XYZ file of C-alpha atoms in Angstrom:
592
model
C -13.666 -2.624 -17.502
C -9.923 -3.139 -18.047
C -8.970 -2.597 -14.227
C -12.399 -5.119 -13.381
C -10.337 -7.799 -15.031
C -7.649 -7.354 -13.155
C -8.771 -6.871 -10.071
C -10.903 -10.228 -10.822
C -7.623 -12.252 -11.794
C -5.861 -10.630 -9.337
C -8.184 -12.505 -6.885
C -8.228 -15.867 -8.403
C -4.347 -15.599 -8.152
C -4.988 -15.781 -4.471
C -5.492 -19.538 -4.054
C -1.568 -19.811 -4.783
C -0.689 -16.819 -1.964
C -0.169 -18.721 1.972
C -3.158 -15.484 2.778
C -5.636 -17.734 1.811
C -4.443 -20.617 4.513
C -6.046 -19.589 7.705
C -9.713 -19.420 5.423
C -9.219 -23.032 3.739
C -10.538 -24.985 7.022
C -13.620 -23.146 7.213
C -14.363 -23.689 3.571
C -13.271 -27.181 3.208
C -15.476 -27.908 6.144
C -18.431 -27.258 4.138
C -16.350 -29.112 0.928
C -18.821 -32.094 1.620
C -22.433 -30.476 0.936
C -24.331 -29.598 -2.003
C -22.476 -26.323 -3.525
C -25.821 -24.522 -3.916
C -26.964 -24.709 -0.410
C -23.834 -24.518 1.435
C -20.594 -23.912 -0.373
C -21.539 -21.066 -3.006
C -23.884 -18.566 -0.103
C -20.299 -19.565 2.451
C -18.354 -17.691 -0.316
C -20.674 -15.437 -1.268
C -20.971 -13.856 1.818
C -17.320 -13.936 2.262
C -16.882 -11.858 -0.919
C -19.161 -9.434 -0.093
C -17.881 -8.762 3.542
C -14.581 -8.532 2.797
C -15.420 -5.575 -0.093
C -17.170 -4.308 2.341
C -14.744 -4.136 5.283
C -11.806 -3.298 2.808
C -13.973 -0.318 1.788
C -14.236 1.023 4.599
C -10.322 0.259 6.135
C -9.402 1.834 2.478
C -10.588 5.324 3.831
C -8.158 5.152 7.192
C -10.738 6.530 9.886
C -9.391 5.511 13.467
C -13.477 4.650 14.070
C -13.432 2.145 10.724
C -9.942 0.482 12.474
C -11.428 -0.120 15.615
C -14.866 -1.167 14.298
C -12.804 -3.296 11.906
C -11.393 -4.937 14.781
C -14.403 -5.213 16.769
C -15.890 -7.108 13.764
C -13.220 -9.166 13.839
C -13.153 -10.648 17.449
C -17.131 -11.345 16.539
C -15.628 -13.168 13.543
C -13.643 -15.505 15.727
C -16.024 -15.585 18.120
C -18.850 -17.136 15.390
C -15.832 -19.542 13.881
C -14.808 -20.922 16.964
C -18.724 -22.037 17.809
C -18.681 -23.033 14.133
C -15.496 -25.034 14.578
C -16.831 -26.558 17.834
C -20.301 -27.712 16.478
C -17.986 -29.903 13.888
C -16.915 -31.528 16.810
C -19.587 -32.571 18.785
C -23.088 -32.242 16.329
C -25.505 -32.094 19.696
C -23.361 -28.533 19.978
C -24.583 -27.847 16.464
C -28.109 -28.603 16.869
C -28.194 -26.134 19.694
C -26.194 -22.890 18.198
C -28.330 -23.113 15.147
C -31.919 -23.178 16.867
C -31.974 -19.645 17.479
C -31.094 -18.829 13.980
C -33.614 -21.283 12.698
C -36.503 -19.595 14.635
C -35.497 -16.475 13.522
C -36.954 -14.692 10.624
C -35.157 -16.449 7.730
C -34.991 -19.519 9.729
C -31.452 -20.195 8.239
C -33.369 -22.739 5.550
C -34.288 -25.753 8.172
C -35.874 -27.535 5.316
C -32.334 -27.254 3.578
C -30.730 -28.677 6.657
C -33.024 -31.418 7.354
C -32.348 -32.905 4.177
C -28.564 -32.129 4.165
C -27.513 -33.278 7.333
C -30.325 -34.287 9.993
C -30.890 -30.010 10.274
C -27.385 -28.598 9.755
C -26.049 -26.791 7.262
C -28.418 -24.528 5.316
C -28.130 -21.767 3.187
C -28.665 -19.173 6.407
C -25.664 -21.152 7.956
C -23.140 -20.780 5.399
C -23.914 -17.347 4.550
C -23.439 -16.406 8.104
C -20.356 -18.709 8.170
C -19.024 -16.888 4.778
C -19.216 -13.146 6.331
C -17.472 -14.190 9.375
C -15.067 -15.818 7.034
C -14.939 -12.724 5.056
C -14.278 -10.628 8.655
C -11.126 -12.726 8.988
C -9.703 -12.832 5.303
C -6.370 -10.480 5.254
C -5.204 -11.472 1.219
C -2.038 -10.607 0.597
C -1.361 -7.225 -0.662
C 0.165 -7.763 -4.268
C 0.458 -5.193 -6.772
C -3.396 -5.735 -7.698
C -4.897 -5.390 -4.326
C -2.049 -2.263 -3.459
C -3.355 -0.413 -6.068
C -7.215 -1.024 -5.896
C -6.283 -0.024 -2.033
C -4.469 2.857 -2.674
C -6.915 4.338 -5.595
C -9.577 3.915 -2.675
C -7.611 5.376 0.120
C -6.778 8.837 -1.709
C -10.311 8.845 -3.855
C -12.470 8.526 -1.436
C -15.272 5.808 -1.273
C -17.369 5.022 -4.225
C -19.274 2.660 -5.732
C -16.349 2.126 -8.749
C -13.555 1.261 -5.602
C -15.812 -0.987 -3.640
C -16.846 -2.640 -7.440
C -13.055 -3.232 -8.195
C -12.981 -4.705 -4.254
C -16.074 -6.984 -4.873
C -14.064 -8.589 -8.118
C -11.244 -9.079 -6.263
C -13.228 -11.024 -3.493
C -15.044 -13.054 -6.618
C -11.839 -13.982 -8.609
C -10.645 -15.172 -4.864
C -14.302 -16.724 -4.552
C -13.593 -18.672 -7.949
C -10.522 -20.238 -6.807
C -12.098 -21.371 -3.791
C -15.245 -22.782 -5.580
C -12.975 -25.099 -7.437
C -11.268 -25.730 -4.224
C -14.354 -26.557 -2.752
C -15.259 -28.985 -5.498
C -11.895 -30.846 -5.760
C -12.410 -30.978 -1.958
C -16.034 -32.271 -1.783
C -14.906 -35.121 -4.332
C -12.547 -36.179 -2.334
C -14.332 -35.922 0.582
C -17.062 -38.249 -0.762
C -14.284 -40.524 -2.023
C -12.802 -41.251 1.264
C -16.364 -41.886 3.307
C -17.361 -44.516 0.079
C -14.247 -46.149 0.291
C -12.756 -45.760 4.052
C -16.374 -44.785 6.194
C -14.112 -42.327 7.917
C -16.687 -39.534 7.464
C -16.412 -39.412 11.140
C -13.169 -38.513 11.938
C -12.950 -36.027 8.713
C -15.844 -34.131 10.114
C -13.763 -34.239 13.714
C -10.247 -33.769 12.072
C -11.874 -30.549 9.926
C -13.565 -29.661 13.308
C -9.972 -29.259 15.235
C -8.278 -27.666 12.314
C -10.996 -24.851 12.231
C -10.443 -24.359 16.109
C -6.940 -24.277 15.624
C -7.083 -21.826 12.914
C -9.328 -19.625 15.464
C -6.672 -19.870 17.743
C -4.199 -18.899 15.664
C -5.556 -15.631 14.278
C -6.633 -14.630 17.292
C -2.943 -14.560 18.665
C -1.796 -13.193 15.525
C 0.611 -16.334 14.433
C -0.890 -16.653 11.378
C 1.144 -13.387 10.112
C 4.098 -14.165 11.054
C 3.821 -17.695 10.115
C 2.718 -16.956 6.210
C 5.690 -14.427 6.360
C 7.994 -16.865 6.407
C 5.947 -19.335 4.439
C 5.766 -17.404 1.577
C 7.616 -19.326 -0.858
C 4.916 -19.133 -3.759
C 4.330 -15.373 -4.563
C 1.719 -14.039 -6.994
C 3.637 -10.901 -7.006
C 5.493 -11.690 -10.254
C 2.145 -12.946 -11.891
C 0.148 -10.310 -10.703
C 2.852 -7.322 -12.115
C 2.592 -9.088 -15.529
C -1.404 -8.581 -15.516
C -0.499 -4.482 -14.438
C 1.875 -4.721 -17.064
C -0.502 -5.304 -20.074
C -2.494 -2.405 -19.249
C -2.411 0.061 -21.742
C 0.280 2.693 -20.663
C 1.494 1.247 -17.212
C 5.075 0.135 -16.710
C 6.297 -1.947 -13.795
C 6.033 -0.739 -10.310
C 6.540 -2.059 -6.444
C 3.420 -2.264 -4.623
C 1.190 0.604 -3.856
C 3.016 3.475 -4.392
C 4.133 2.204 -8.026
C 5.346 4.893 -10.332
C 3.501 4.890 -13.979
C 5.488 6.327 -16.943
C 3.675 7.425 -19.833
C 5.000 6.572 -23.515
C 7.736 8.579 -25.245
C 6.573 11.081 -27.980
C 8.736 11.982 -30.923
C 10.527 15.004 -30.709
C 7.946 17.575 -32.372
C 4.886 15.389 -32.634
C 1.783 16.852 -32.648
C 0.436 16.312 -28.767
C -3.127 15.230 -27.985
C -5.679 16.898 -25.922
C -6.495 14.380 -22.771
C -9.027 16.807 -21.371
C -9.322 20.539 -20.010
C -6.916 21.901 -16.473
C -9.737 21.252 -13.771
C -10.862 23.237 -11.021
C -8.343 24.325 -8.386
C -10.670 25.565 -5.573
C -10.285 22.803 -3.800
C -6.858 23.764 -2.415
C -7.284 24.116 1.439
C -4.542 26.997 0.804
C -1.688 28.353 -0.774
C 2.147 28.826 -0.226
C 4.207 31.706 -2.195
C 1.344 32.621 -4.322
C -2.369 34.147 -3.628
C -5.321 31.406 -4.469
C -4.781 30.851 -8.382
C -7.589 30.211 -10.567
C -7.950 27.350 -14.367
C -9.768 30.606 -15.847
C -6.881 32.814 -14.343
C -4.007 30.782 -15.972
C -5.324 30.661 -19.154
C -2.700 32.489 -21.493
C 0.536 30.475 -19.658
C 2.169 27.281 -20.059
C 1.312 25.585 -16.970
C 3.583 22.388 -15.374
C 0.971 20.769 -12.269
C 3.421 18.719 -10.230
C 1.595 16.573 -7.689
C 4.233 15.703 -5.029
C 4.527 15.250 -1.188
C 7.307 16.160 0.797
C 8.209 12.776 2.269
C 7.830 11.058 -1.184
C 11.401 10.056 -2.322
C 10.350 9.738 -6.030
C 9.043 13.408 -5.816
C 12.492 14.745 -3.833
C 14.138 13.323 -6.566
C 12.466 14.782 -9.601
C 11.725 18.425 -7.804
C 15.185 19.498 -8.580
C 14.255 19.554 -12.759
C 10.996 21.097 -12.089
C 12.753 23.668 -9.712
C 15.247 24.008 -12.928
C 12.229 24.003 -15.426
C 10.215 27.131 -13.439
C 13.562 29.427 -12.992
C 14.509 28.662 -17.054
C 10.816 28.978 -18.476
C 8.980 31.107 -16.444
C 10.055 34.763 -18.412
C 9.047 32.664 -21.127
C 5.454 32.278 -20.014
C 5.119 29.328 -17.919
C 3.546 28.620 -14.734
C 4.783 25.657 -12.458
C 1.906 24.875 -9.580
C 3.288 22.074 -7.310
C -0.263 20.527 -5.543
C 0.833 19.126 -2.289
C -1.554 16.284 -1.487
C -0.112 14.085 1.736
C 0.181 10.454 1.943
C 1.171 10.317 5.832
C -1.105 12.654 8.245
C 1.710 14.285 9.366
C 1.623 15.882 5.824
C -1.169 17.670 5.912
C -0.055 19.943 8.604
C 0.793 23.317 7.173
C 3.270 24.115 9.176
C 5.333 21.184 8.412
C 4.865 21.310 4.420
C 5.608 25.226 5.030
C 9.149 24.296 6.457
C 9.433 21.538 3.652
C 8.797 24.095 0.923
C 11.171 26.589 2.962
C 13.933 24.280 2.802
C 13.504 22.516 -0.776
C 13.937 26.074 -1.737
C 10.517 26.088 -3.906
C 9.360 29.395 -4.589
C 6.922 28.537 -6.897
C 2.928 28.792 -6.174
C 2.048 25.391 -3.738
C -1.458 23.969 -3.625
C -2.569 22.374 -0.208
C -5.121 19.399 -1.339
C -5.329 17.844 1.805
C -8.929 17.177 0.656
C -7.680 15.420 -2.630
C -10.145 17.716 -4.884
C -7.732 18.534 -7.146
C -6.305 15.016 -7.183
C -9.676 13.858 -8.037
C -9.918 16.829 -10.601
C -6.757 15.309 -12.511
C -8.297 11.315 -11.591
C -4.609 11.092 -10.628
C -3.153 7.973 -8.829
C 0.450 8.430 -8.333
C 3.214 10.193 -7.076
C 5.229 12.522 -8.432
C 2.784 12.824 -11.649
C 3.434 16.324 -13.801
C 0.934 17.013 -16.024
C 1.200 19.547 -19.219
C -0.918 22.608 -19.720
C -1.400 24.610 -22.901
C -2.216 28.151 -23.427
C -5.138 27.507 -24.083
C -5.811 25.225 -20.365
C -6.121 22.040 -22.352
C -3.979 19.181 -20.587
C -1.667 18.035 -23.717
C 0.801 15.264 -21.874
C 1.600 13.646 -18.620
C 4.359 11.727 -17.201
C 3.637 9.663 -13.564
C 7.138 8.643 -11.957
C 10.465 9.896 -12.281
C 12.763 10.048 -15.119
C 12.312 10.840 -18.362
C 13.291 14.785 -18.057
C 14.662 15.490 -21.559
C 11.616 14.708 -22.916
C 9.343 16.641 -20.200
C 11.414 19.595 -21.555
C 10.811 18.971 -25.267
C 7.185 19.182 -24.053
C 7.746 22.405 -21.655
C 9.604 23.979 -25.095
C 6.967 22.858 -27.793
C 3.930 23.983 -25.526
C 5.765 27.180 -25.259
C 6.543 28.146 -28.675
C 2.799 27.264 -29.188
C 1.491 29.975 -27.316
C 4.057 32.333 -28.952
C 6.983 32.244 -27.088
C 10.428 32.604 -28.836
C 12.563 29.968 -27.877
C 16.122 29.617 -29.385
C 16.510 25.626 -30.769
C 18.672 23.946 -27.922
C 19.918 20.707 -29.015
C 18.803 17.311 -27.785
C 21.961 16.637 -26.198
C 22.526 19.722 -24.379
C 18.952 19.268 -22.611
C 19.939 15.589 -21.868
C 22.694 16.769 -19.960
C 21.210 19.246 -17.780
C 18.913 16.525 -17.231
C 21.214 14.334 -15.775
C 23.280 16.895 -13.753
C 25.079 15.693 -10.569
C 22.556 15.895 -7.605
C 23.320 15.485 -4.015
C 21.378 14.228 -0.930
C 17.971 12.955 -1.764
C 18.030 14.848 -4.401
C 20.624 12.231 -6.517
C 19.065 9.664 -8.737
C 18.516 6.179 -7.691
C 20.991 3.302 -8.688
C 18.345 1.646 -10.533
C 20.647 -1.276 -11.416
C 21.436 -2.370 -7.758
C 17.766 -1.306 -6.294
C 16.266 -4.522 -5.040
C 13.930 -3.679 -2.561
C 10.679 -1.863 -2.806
C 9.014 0.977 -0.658
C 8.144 -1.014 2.466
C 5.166 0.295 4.839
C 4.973 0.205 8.608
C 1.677 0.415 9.567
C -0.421 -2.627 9.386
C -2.928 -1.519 6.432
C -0.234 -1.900 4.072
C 2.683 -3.992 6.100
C 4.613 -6.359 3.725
C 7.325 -9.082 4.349
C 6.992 -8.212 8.174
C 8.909 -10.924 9.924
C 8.884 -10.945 14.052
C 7.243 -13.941 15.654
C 3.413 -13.377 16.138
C 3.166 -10.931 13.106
C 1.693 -7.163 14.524
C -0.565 -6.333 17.085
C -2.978 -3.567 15.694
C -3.856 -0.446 17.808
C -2.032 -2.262 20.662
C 1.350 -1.650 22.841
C 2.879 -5.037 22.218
C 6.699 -6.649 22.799
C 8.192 -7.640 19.747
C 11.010 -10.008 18.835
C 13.683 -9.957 15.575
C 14.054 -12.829 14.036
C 17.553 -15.105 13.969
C 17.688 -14.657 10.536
C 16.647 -12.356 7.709
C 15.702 -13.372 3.951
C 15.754 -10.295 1.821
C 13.451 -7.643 2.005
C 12.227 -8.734 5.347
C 11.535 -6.530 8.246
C 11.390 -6.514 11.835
C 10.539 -4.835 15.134
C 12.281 -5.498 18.432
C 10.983 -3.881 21.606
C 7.874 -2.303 22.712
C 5.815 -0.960 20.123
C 2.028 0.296 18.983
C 1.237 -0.718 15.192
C -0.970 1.692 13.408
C -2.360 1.772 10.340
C -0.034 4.226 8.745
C 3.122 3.898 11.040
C 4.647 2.380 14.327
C 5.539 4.184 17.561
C 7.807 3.106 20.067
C 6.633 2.752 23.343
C 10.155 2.050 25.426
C 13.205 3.595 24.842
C 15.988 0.800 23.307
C 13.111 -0.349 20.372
C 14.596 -1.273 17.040
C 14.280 -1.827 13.393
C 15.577 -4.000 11.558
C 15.904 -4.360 7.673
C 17.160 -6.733 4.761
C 17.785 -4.938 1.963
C 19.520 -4.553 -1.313
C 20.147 -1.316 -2.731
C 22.731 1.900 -2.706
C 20.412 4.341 -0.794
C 17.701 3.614 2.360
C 15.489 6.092 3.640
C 13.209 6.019 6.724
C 10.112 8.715 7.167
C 10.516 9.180 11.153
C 8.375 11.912 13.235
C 9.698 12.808 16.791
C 6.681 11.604 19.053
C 3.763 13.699 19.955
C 5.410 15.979 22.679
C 7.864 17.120 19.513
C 11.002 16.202 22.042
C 13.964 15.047 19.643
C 14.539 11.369 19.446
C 18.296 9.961 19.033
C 19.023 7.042 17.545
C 21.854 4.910 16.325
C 21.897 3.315 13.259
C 24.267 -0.138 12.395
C 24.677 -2.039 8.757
C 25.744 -5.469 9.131
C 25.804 -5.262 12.726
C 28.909 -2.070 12.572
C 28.510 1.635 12.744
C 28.091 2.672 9.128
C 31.178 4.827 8.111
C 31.738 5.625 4.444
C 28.168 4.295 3.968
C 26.487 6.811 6.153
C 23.434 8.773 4.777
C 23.165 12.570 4.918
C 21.196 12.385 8.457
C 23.750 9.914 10.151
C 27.489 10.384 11.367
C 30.315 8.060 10.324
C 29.771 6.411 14.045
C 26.085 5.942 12.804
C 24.486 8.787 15.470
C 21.417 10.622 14.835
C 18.595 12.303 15.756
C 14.957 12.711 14.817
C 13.476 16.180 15.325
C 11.036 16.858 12.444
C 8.246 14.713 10.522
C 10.080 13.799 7.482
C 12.088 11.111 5.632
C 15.859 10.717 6.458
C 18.633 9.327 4.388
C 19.805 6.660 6.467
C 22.586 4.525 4.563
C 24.634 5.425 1.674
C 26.460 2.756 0.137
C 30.269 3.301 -0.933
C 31.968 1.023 -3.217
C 29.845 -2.304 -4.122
C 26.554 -2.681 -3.168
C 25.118 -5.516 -1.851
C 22.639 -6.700 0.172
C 23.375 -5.644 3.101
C 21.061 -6.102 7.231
C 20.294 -2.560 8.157
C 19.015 -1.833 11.842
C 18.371 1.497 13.727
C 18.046 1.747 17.813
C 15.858 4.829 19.265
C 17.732 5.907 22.506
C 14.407 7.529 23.141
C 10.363 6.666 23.211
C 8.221 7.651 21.238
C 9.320 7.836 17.659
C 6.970 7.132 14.818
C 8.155 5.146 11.878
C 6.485 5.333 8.480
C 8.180 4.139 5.045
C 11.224 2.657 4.133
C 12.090 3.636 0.709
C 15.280 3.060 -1.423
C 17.456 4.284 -4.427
């Protein structure tokens, strides 16, 4: 009920968000007729298509994408006839004939006493789903997570429900928008008879809005127009959920509360099934009813996942320390990127992160489901006796994940010496290296940015992306922070971006000590090089552990690289990389 809430706010937050521009013609062009018959079925039917469309994008099938876009050019198709009847009624009378002889007859009677036969119920519904075909809200920390929960869950009626209450909270703000809208729209043909011209002035700015999405300005334009976020507002709604801390977008890390050293732990449920593995590394299939007996750590993690590359050197710590002592780490693999669930690349991954404890492959998710977990890393605590007695989702945190390691322990019978407090603290912060060292949370600025078009932020080259498409793409002259852009020939997925033409680039604004780019070589596996430049100069002292001083590089395996560095002071800083070769795919940028 909780999460309905918020994903119903979340969606009346959206009348403040530039998303909801290129929509406001269409629905102010119905601002002037009775709500019942024209404005509440136009936004009804908008709500409803757009959970239903975000449904289906939220499982990632190619077919959905493409049907997704298919739906759309029929969108824009119905709005431009829609914005061209405004203009010249005689138009009007014709396109809705057909509809009115068919079996609902799109409610003539309505539209005979409306408007001389326009503007029925039938209309506006039909005028609301192709509305709801062309809605793209902004993706603030509400929608990321309702998408995200849906992507990796599968489809259900509880995802599409939390999808359906974001579309009505947006609905709501438009109502009122509607209203405030039809007032003065009533106002100004009393007062001025300019009824008229509104009707042709709302007329051009629908076909202009066509026109727009159709060549894709409207992203870049709200880009750049995005001066009033909901981000802020929305995090502060997350934030008074019970247990959730604050996180960047859809791959936000939750931290459960601190327990006091030695408190009695509760029991949050039983270890479920793991037979849904699709196979095992470094251990044969293992089994809840075969664990029971040991102290078991489940860390869900994926191999590209900076947040789990940076916590897997304590669990590594935590199996080799514990494990004569009776416990049993199982690290459950479940990908975010499809090059993840290839076994042969998580095989290497576990071969080189030196993990030699049992792996679960759940590129189906069951055991994710199992745990109803969200997020990445998330380690959850098993006692002997396979009840689940703690969790923690994100990093951090690690002296007290060991308290819970020792107390579970000495539970089932295990004799432990007393270490002190401090002494645990410390091996919890040991110096790391690489990846592997902990983020500079106090200079980390910028969130995990996303490539691919179903979850593509602050993207900033003129005429937004082109999905599914080869397209030429521009940077910007300038870059506010946290902004992104492509330059070159490239094809925007949904999960990533591959470059079509040798001499492509990225670039990035950012703030923060570390950046990280997942990168895959393209689909003939040939190595890609690349050159990478920070503030427009080879990199130096600031090079990351896959880049030389003169900022040289290549990409020869699907996984994320440690790009930048920072030495000294950090500050924010305009990163870009150049492929000297086609056919790279870009994921993620992440940051520490």
């Amino acid at each position: 009920m909780i999460l309905l809430v918020l994903a119903y706010l979340g969606g009346v937050l959206t009348i403040l968000s530039p998303c909801i521009l290129p929509v406001l013609p269409f629905v102010f062009a119905r601002s002037d007729r009775p709500f019942l018959r024209s404005g509440l079925p136009l936004l009804i039917g908008m709500a409803l298509m757009f959970a239903v469309v975000a449904s289906l994008a939220a499982v990632g099938s190619q077919w959905v994408a493409q049907a997704n876009q298919i739906g759309r050019w029929i969108a824009l198709v119905v709005m431009a006839l829609f914005a061209l009847a405004l203009l010249w009624p005689a138009l009007a009378d014709r396109l809705l004939s057909p509809f009115q002889r068919l079996g609902a007859r799109l409610s003539a009677s309505a539209d005979r006493a409306a408007d001389a036969g326009r503007g029925g119920v039938g209309t506006s519904l039909l005028i609301g789903v192709a509305t709801g075909l062309l809605w793209a809200p902004c993706a603030g920390p509400i929608l990321g997570l309702i998408l995200t929960g849906a992507a990796l869950q599968g489809a259900s009626a509880g995802t599409s429900g939390l999808l359906l209450a974001y579309a009505l909270g947006a609905a709501t703000s438009l109502a009122l928008a509607i209203w405030i809208g039809g007032r003065v729209f009533t106002a100004l043909k009393q007062r001025l008879g300019a009824g008229e011209w509104i009707r042709r002035a709302l007329g051009v700015a629908a076909l202009l809005a066509v026109v727009a999405i159709a060549m894709g300005w409207d992203t870049g334009v709200l880009t750049r127009l995005s001066s009033v976020s909901t981000a802020r507002l929305e995090q502060g709604l997350l934030d008074a959920l019970p247990g959730q801390a604050p996180g960047t977008g859809p791959a936000m890390m939750m931290r459960a509360a601190d327990a006091p050293a030695g408190a009695e732990l509760p029991v949050e449920g039983t270890l479920p099934s793991l037979d849904g593995a699709t196979g095992w590394l470094n251990s044969p299939p293992l089994t809840a009813e075969g664990l029971r007996g040991k102290v078991v750590l489940v860390d869900f993690w994926t191999y590209s996942c900076i947040n789990c590359l940076r916590a897997l050197p304590y669990v590594r710590e935590w199996e080799q320390r514990y494990r004569d002592q009776g416990l049993v780490v199982i690290g459950v693999h479940a990908p975010e990127f499809a090059f993840e669930r290839n076994l042969g690349n998580v095989q290497r991954a576990v071969k080189e992160l030196k993990i030699d404890y049992p792996v679960a492959i759940d590129n189906e998710f069951a055991i994710w489901r199992g745990f109803n977990n969200r997020y990445w890393p998330a380690h959850y605590f098993i006692d002997a006796q396979g009840r689940i007695r703690a969790h923690h989702f994100g990093e951090g945190n690690y002296a007290q994940s060991e308290r819970i390691i020792r107390q579970l322990l000495r539970e089932a019978g295990a004799n432990l010496p007393d270490e002190p407090a401090q002494a645990m603290a410390m091996a919890a912060s040991a110096p790391r290296a690489g990846v592997e060292l902990q983020a500079d949370m106090s200079n980390l600025k910028s969130p995990e940015t996303y490539l691919g078009y179903a979850r593509a932020e602050n993207f900033a080259s003129p005429g937004g992306q082109r999905r599914d498409q080869p397209a030429d793409y521009a940077l910007p002259p300038t870059f506010a922070l946290n902004q992104w852009a492509l330059d070159g020939r490239w094809t925007v997925g949904d999960e990533d971006a591959q470059l079509q033409r040798a001499g492509g680039r990225i670039a990035f604004r950012f703030h923060a000590r570390d950046l990280h780019l997942v990168l895959a070589p393209g689909a003939d596996g040939k190595p890609v090089r690349y050159r990478v430049r920070i503030d427009g100069q080879p990199p130096g002292a600031s090079a990351g552990g896959d880049v030389g001083a003169d900022g040289t590089g290549t990409v020869s395996e699907h996984r994320l690289y440690q790009l930048i560095r920072q030495s000294g002071d950090v500050g924010e800083r305009t990163f870009e990389i150049e492929f000297l070769d086609p056919g790279v795919h870009a994921y993620a940028f992440t940051f520490g």
